[in-house]
Short mmCIF file of C-alpha atoms in Angstrom, two decimals:
data_model
loop_
_atom_site.label_atom_id
_atom_site.label_comp_id
_atom_site.label_asym_id
_atom_site.label_seq_id
_atom_site.Cartn_x
_atom_site.Cartn_y
_atom_site.Cartn_z
CA MET A 27 52.72 94.07 117.02
CA SER A 28 54.17 97.33 117.93
CA THR A 29 56.60 99.85 115.64
CA GLU A 30 57.82 97.21 113.10
CA LYS A 31 61.36 97.31 113.34
CA VAL A 32 63.75 97.23 109.71
CA VAL A 33 66.66 96.24 108.10
CA LYS A 34 69.51 99.17 109.84
CA ASP A 35 68.48 98.34 113.42
CA VAL A 36 69.61 94.76 113.26
CA MET A 37 71.90 94.79 109.70
CA ILE A 38 75.45 93.96 111.00
CA ASP A 39 78.46 96.14 109.31
CA VAL A 40 79.77 94.40 106.19
CA PHE A 41 83.84 94.26 107.80
CA GLU A 42 82.48 91.20 109.77
CA TYR A 43 82.64 89.44 106.72
CA PRO A 44 85.61 89.00 104.58
CA HIS A 45 85.98 90.73 101.43
CA VAL A 46 87.35 89.06 98.29
CA PRO A 47 86.87 89.92 94.26
CA TYR A 48 85.17 88.30 91.35
CA TRP A 49 88.66 86.79 90.18
CA PHE A 50 90.25 85.40 93.30
CA THR A 51 90.92 81.60 92.33
CA ILE A 52 88.73 79.24 94.43
CA LYS A 53 92.02 78.52 95.77
CA GLN A 54 92.30 81.90 96.95
CA ALA A 55 89.29 82.19 98.86
CA ILE A 56 89.90 78.98 100.82
CA MET A 57 93.49 80.12 102.21
CA VAL A 58 90.94 83.24 102.72
CA ILE A 59 88.76 81.33 105.22
CA LYS A 60 91.36 79.94 107.00
CA LYS A 61 93.51 82.91 107.77
CA SER A 62 90.05 84.82 108.50
CA VAL A 63 87.73 82.84 110.35
CA ILE A 64 89.55 79.46 111.19
CA GLY A 65 91.75 79.29 113.62
CA THR A 66 90.97 82.63 115.08
CA GLU A 67 88.75 83.50 118.00
CA LYS A 68 86.10 85.22 115.68
CA CYS A 69 83.72 82.78 113.84
CA ILE A 70 81.00 84.80 111.99
CA HIS A 71 77.62 82.44 111.31
CA PRO A 72 76.69 82.08 108.77
CA MET A 73 79.82 82.45 107.47
CA ALA A 74 80.41 83.69 103.87
CA VAL A 75 82.87 85.55 101.72
CA LEU A 76 81.93 88.64 100.07
CA VAL A 77 82.40 88.61 96.61
CA PHE A 78 83.09 92.46 95.09
CA ASP A 79 83.30 93.89 91.81
CA GLU A 80 86.15 96.32 90.95
CA LYS A 81 84.39 99.72 91.68
CA TYR A 82 82.99 97.52 95.04
CA ASN A 83 80.07 96.87 94.08
CA ILE A 84 78.59 93.51 95.41
CA LEU A 85 78.68 90.85 93.01
CA GLY A 86 77.63 87.83 95.43
CA THR A 87 78.13 85.83 98.63
CA LEU A 88 80.18 82.58 98.67
CA THR A 89 79.28 79.91 101.89
CA LEU A 90 81.41 77.28 102.62
CA ASN A 91 78.86 74.87 100.17
CA ASP A 92 79.27 76.59 97.64
CA ILE A 93 83.62 76.06 97.87
CA LEU A 94 82.83 72.44 98.00
CA LYS A 95 80.69 72.47 95.38
CA GLY A 96 83.23 73.62 93.88
CA ILE A 97 85.97 71.84 94.71
CA GLU A 98 84.06 68.98 93.65
CA SER A 99 86.32 68.09 90.48
CA LYS A 100 89.85 69.23 91.30
CA ASP A 101 90.94 70.98 89.04
CA LYS A 102 88.58 73.26 89.62
CA ALA A 103 90.31 75.37 92.55
CA GLU A 104 92.63 77.04 90.64
CA SER A 105 88.89 78.76 88.63
CA PRO A 106 87.64 81.62 89.55
CA VAL A 107 85.78 82.07 92.67
CA SER A 108 82.41 83.87 90.46
CA GLU A 109 81.87 80.47 89.26
CA VAL A 110 80.76 79.62 92.42
CA MET A 111 79.49 82.40 94.14
CA VAL A 112 75.81 82.49 94.63
CA PRO A 113 75.00 85.68 92.44
CA ALA A 114 73.55 88.29 94.75
CA LYS A 115 69.92 88.92 93.39
CA PHE A 116 67.67 90.77 96.01
CA PHE A 117 68.87 93.37 98.15
CA VAL A 118 66.71 95.15 101.34
CA ALA A 119 67.28 98.83 101.61
CA PRO A 120 68.12 100.43 105.55
CA GLU A 121 64.49 101.72 105.98
CA ASP A 122 62.56 97.91 104.80
CA PRO A 123 60.94 96.32 107.54
CA LEU A 124 61.65 93.24 108.63
CA SER A 125 59.24 91.49 107.10
CA LYS A 126 60.31 91.95 103.64
CA ALA A 127 64.21 91.12 104.01
CA ALA A 128 61.77 87.56 105.97
CA ASP A 129 60.11 87.26 102.84
CA LEU A 130 62.96 87.67 100.78
CA MET A 131 65.25 84.99 102.32
CA LEU A 132 62.35 82.39 102.90
CA ASN A 133 61.16 82.45 99.46
CA ASN A 134 64.87 82.06 97.67
CA ASN A 135 66.68 79.88 100.51
CA LEU A 136 69.41 83.01 101.02
CA VAL A 137 71.49 82.97 104.97
CA LEU A 138 72.02 86.31 104.31
CA LEU A 139 71.18 89.85 102.32
CA PRO A 140 73.06 92.66 101.52
CA VAL A 141 71.86 96.16 102.04
CA ILE A 142 71.99 99.07 99.82
CA GLU A 143 71.52 102.43 99.99
CA GLU A 144 68.70 103.03 97.05
CA ASP A 145 70.24 106.34 95.70
CA LYS A 146 74.02 105.68 96.15
CA LYS A 147 73.83 102.24 95.63
CA LYS A 148 76.53 102.29 98.65
CA PHE A 149 76.70 98.57 100.25
CA VAL A 150 76.24 99.31 103.86
CA GLY A 151 75.54 96.03 105.70
CA VAL A 152 74.73 92.81 105.67
CA VAL A 153 70.94 91.36 107.22
CA ARG A 154 71.27 87.65 109.07
CA MET A 155 68.29 84.72 109.32
CA ILE A 156 69.67 84.52 112.37
CA GLU A 157 68.38 88.68 113.55
CA VAL A 158 65.64 87.89 111.66
CA PHE A 159 64.35 84.79 113.16
CA ASP A 160 65.14 86.69 116.78
CA GLU A 161 63.14 89.69 115.95
CA LEU A 162 59.98 88.24 113.99
CA THR A 163 59.86 86.04 116.88
CA SER A 164 60.21 88.09 119.29
CA ASN A 165 56.52 88.25 120.68
CA ILE A 166 55.82 85.50 120.27
CA MET B 24 118.07 82.72 121.75
CA ILE B 25 115.17 84.10 119.63
CA THR B 26 112.79 81.67 118.38
CA LEU B 27 110.50 80.58 115.50
CA ASN B 28 106.76 80.93 116.44
CA ARG B 29 104.79 78.76 115.08
CA GLN B 30 101.77 80.23 115.67
CA ASN B 31 102.33 83.41 113.84
CA TYR B 32 100.34 84.20 110.77
CA ARG B 33 104.23 85.14 109.62
CA LYS B 34 105.34 82.82 107.11
CA LEU B 35 108.62 80.33 109.45
CA TYR B 36 111.65 81.98 106.41
CA VAL B 37 110.16 85.78 107.09
CA GLN B 38 110.81 84.42 110.94
CA LEU B 39 113.88 83.67 110.13
CA TYR B 40 115.06 86.70 107.56
CA ASP B 41 114.01 88.62 110.44
CA ILE B 42 115.99 87.43 112.62
CA MET B 43 119.22 87.24 110.77
CA LYS B 44 118.74 90.88 109.14
CA LYS B 45 118.53 91.95 113.11
CA LYS B 46 121.88 89.69 113.95
CA ILE B 47 123.03 91.84 110.73
CA GLU B 48 122.49 94.99 112.20
CA ASP B 49 123.39 94.60 116.20
CA ARG B 50 126.64 93.54 114.46
CA GLU B 51 126.36 90.33 116.06
CA TRP B 52 126.75 88.83 112.01
CA SER B 53 129.60 91.69 111.82
CA PHE B 54 130.69 93.15 108.13
CA GLY B 55 131.90 90.51 106.54
CA ILE B 56 132.34 87.07 107.94
CA ARG B 57 130.88 84.36 106.60
CA ILE B 58 128.03 82.94 108.30
CA PRO B 59 126.72 79.20 109.73
CA ASN B 60 125.82 77.01 106.78
CA GLU B 61 122.91 75.83 105.93
CA GLN B 62 122.71 73.34 107.96
CA GLU B 63 124.14 74.60 110.75
CA LEU B 64 121.24 77.06 110.35
CA CYS B 65 118.62 74.50 110.28
CA ASP B 66 119.10 73.21 113.63
CA ASP B 67 120.01 76.04 115.51
CA PHE B 68 116.23 77.49 114.66
CA ASN B 69 114.88 74.00 114.19
CA VAL B 70 113.50 74.66 110.35
CA SER B 71 113.73 72.96 107.00
CA ARG B 72 116.18 73.30 104.36
CA THR B 73 113.99 75.58 101.90
CA THR B 74 113.23 77.49 105.20
CA VAL B 75 116.63 78.32 105.39
CA ARG B 76 117.01 78.53 102.05
CA SER B 77 114.17 81.51 101.20
CA ALA B 78 115.73 83.63 103.86
CA ILE B 79 119.38 83.50 102.83
CA LEU B 80 117.73 84.24 99.49
CA GLU B 81 116.15 87.21 100.34
CA LEU B 82 118.28 88.58 102.43
CA VAL B 83 120.91 88.17 99.42
CA ARG B 84 118.66 90.07 97.18
CA GLN B 85 118.17 92.91 99.75
CA GLY B 86 122.03 92.96 100.14
CA TYR B 87 122.40 91.80 103.25
CA LEU B 88 124.42 88.99 102.35
CA THR B 89 126.71 87.87 99.73
CA ARG B 90 127.48 83.99 98.32
CA GLN B 91 130.88 83.00 97.36
CA GLN B 92 131.03 79.81 95.19
CA GLY B 93 132.60 77.05 96.74
CA ARG B 94 133.13 79.47 99.97
CA GLY B 95 129.72 80.15 101.75
CA THR B 96 127.56 83.08 102.32
CA PHE B 97 128.41 86.72 104.32
CA VAL B 98 127.94 89.32 105.63
CA SER B 99 127.86 92.18 102.70
CA LYS B 100 129.76 94.69 103.46
CA LYS B 101 128.49 98.43 103.70
CA ILE B 102 129.07 101.87 103.46
CA GLU B 103 127.93 103.75 106.81
CA SER B 104 126.10 106.87 107.24
CA ASP B 105 125.22 107.81 110.64
CA LYS B 106 125.64 110.88 110.79
CA LEU B 107 123.78 111.02 106.91
CA THR B 108 120.32 110.80 105.70
CA MET B 109 119.35 110.39 102.27
CA PHE B 110 116.25 111.77 101.50
CA THR B 111 114.92 110.64 97.91
CA THR B 112 112.69 112.48 95.59
CA PHE B 113 111.31 110.34 93.42
CA GLY B 114 111.38 111.73 89.78
CA GLU B 115 109.69 109.13 87.23
CA LEU B 116 106.86 107.00 89.29
CA MET B 117 105.73 109.89 91.91
CA LEU B 118 104.41 111.90 88.88
CA ASP B 119 104.91 115.05 88.26
CA GLU B 120 101.68 117.65 87.56
CA GLY B 121 101.76 119.52 84.69
CA ILE B 122 102.85 116.28 82.55
CA ASP B 123 99.95 115.24 80.18
CA ILE B 124 98.99 112.25 82.34
CA THR B 125 95.89 110.46 82.40
CA THR B 126 94.94 107.83 84.34
CA ASP B 127 92.32 104.92 84.68
CA VAL B 128 91.33 103.60 87.69
CA LEU B 129 90.69 99.83 87.23
CA ALA B 130 89.89 98.87 90.35
CA GLN B 131 88.68 99.75 93.95
CA THR B 132 88.01 97.42 96.41
CA ILE B 133 88.67 95.32 99.18
CA MET B 134 89.79 92.56 99.06
CA MET B 135 91.79 89.72 102.24
CA PRO B 136 95.04 88.94 102.16
CA VAL B 137 95.90 86.43 100.08
CA ASP B 138 99.20 84.92 99.03
CA ASP B 139 102.29 86.88 101.12
CA LEU B 140 100.19 90.73 101.15
CA ALA B 141 100.31 90.05 104.41
CA ASP B 142 104.17 89.50 104.81
CA LYS B 143 104.20 92.66 102.93
CA LEU B 144 102.28 94.63 104.36
CA ASN B 145 102.98 93.14 107.95
CA ILE B 146 99.35 92.56 108.73
CA SER B 147 97.78 89.81 110.07
CA GLY B 148 95.72 87.14 107.89
CA GLU B 149 92.28 88.36 108.76
CA LYS B 150 92.14 92.80 108.23
CA HIS B 151 90.48 93.58 105.45
CA ILE B 152 92.82 95.54 101.97
CA ILE B 153 91.99 98.00 99.85
CA PHE B 154 92.94 97.41 96.70
CA MET B 155 93.23 99.76 93.88
CA LYS B 156 94.66 98.81 90.48
CA ARG B 157 95.75 102.31 88.00
CA LEU B 158 97.18 102.47 84.81
CA ARG B 159 98.96 105.75 83.68
CA LYS B 160 98.85 106.96 80.35
CA VAL B 161 101.13 109.24 78.55
CA ASP B 162 99.15 111.26 75.44
CA SER B 163 96.42 108.53 75.63
CA LYS B 164 99.72 105.18 75.50
CA PRO B 165 99.40 103.47 78.29
CA PHE B 166 102.99 103.42 80.40
CA LEU B 167 102.20 102.21 84.02
CA ILE B 168 99.98 99.80 85.60
CA GLN B 169 100.07 100.86 89.57
CA GLU B 170 98.67 98.12 92.09
CA THR B 171 97.96 99.45 95.78
CA TYR B 172 97.64 98.31 98.63
CA VAL B 173 96.56 100.18 101.36
CA PRO B 174 95.28 98.27 104.84
CA PHE B 175 91.89 99.30 105.29
CA HIS B 176 91.83 100.57 108.89
CA LYS B 177 94.52 102.60 108.09
CA CYS B 178 92.62 104.90 106.32
CA PRO B 179 88.92 103.70 105.27
CA PRO B 180 87.25 106.94 103.33
CA LEU B 181 90.74 106.28 100.65
CA LEU B 182 87.55 103.73 99.44
CA GLU B 183 85.80 106.09 98.06
CA GLU B 184 88.21 108.83 97.64
CA ASP B 185 88.86 109.95 93.66
CA ILE B 186 91.83 108.58 92.44
CA GLN B 187 92.14 109.19 89.16
CA LYS B 188 92.63 112.66 90.02
CA ASN B 189 94.61 112.68 93.41
CA SER B 190 97.68 111.05 94.27
CA LEU B 191 97.51 108.55 96.37
CA PHE B 192 100.46 110.20 98.68
CA GLU B 193 98.74 113.43 99.19
CA LEU B 194 95.87 112.51 100.17
CA LEU B 195 97.21 110.62 102.81
CA GLU B 196 99.52 113.84 103.78
CA LYS B 197 97.16 116.40 102.99
CA LYS B 198 93.89 115.35 103.59
CA TYR B 199 94.47 112.44 106.34
CA GLY B 200 97.15 113.98 107.87
CA ILE B 201 99.17 110.52 107.75
CA HIS B 202 102.93 111.44 107.20
CA VAL B 203 104.95 109.33 104.72
CA THR B 204 108.42 108.91 106.71
CA ALA B 205 110.09 106.71 104.42
CA VAL B 206 110.01 104.98 101.41
CA LYS B 207 111.22 101.20 101.14
CA ASN B 208 111.97 100.48 96.95
CA TYR B 209 112.70 97.74 95.40
CA PHE B 210 113.64 97.20 91.97
CA THR B 211 113.76 94.36 89.23
CA ILE B 212 113.23 93.32 86.29
CA LYS B 213 110.52 90.70 85.38
CA ASN B 214 108.86 88.45 82.11
CA LEU B 215 105.22 90.43 82.07
CA ASN B 216 101.83 88.17 82.69
CA GLU B 217 99.97 88.07 79.57
CA ALA B 218 97.17 90.51 81.60
CA ASP B 219 99.24 93.31 82.13
CA CYS B 220 101.37 93.15 78.18
CA MET B 221 97.79 93.52 77.53
CA LEU B 222 96.81 96.45 79.68
CA LEU B 223 100.76 98.01 78.41
CA ASN B 224 100.23 96.96 74.56
CA LEU B 225 103.66 95.30 74.35
CA PRO B 226 103.37 91.09 73.14
CA ASP B 227 103.63 87.99 75.57
CA GLY B 228 106.71 87.87 78.07
CA SER B 229 107.94 91.39 77.59
CA PRO B 230 110.69 92.09 79.89
CA SER B 231 109.72 94.94 82.09
CA LEU B 232 110.95 97.18 85.18
CA VAL B 233 109.03 96.49 88.59
CA LEU B 234 109.37 98.68 91.37
CA THR B 235 107.89 97.86 94.87
CA GLN B 236 107.12 100.03 97.21
CA HIS B 237 106.06 99.89 100.62
CA PHE B 238 105.58 103.18 102.78
CA PHE B 239 106.08 103.68 106.38
CA SER B 240 104.35 106.13 108.97
CA GLY B 241 107.12 105.90 111.85
CA GLU B 242 107.42 102.86 112.19
CA ASP B 243 103.37 101.18 111.06
CA GLN B 244 103.44 100.34 107.39
CA ILE B 245 100.20 102.38 105.52
CA MET B 246 101.02 101.48 101.95
CA TYR B 247 102.43 98.99 99.75
CA MET B 248 102.70 99.84 95.77
CA HIS B 249 103.55 97.52 93.01
CA SER B 250 104.46 99.60 89.57
CA ILE B 251 104.78 98.06 86.28
CA LYS B 252 107.00 100.17 84.17
CA ARG B 253 106.92 100.23 80.39
CA PRO B 254 110.13 99.28 78.82
CA ASP B 255 110.86 101.86 76.78
CA ASN B 256 111.39 105.29 76.83
CA PHE B 257 112.83 105.31 80.21
CA VAL B 258 114.74 107.12 82.21
CA TYR B 259 114.63 106.83 86.19
CA PHE B 260 116.66 109.50 88.84
CA ILE B 261 116.81 109.19 92.06
CA GLU B 262 117.84 112.55 93.78
CA PHE B 263 119.66 112.51 97.46
CA GLU B 264 119.12 115.36 99.57
CA LYS B 265 121.89 115.15 102.29
CA ILE B 266 120.38 116.61 105.70
CA ASP B 267 122.09 116.87 108.55
CA ARG B 268 120.57 115.03 112.27
#
């Protein structure tokens, strides 16, 4: 393999994804998904909502799966999304090799990974399994 | 005839509100006349009674219509100000410099429009919004909760600005060259929820003055602000300045 690609080469803009603060209810998150994704041309894969705190730090991700699991008991729809999201525990930096992103995703069963600039703790992008897969399989 | 668009992201009653408002502004429904009754409006626009009722209520709230028990709904008589533009200065809530006011930034983050926020900002539902929440204090006593919503695409760097020290208004105007050309203000009195009462140090359910403001730059709405003011020690003034056109 020639020079290995790094995360920033394949990451996508965070604004491709809907954002919600952690205090939104599951019901509100469902409305957001319906408005942002279902019924618009834009359909991003994997479908997820990013969950942030008051200071725009990423707290977690919310997939359709998480929501459906969350509303199995009906009264849960008014609970905050923070109760059903998958907390963001793993991050990569823009200069990290893609293989690191792949490792983290495979070992932790993740479909996307937040990209954080380490010095400023700034959330700059999202790396998805689809690009990682494409890149790592390009020489096969 | 203008029809309602069910595919539109704007709620039906808001669309109906706009149509009816236009009829009033264009004098198709002139001042003082009685407008069609609810059933006639339902038939005309092919919508439910709830939609009609919500649109009328909103027009009544904004002063376009008045209801008279047993007689019907009428277009309000208005004082015309054709050649006179009122320029309004907000003394209280724009917060003069010089007063010892401190600000806690409770939130500065991104969200999507939920509930009726997309309508309030006049944007579609998939647009990101910068949400800012600030608590203003005088002598460390909280007196104002200010929630501000700006469509992200109107001014992305606002997300990282220091909104504790700087006024949003000044940032928009001076730093980003977005000039506010009009502000629509609505005042209401509301009983506050528990969280807001806690922030303002008030007993649960206290009534408070709520000011909602829509900021425009030309035709574009650039900001929506929801301010909750502690009810005590409160003098609000509006200054009118006559501008010749």
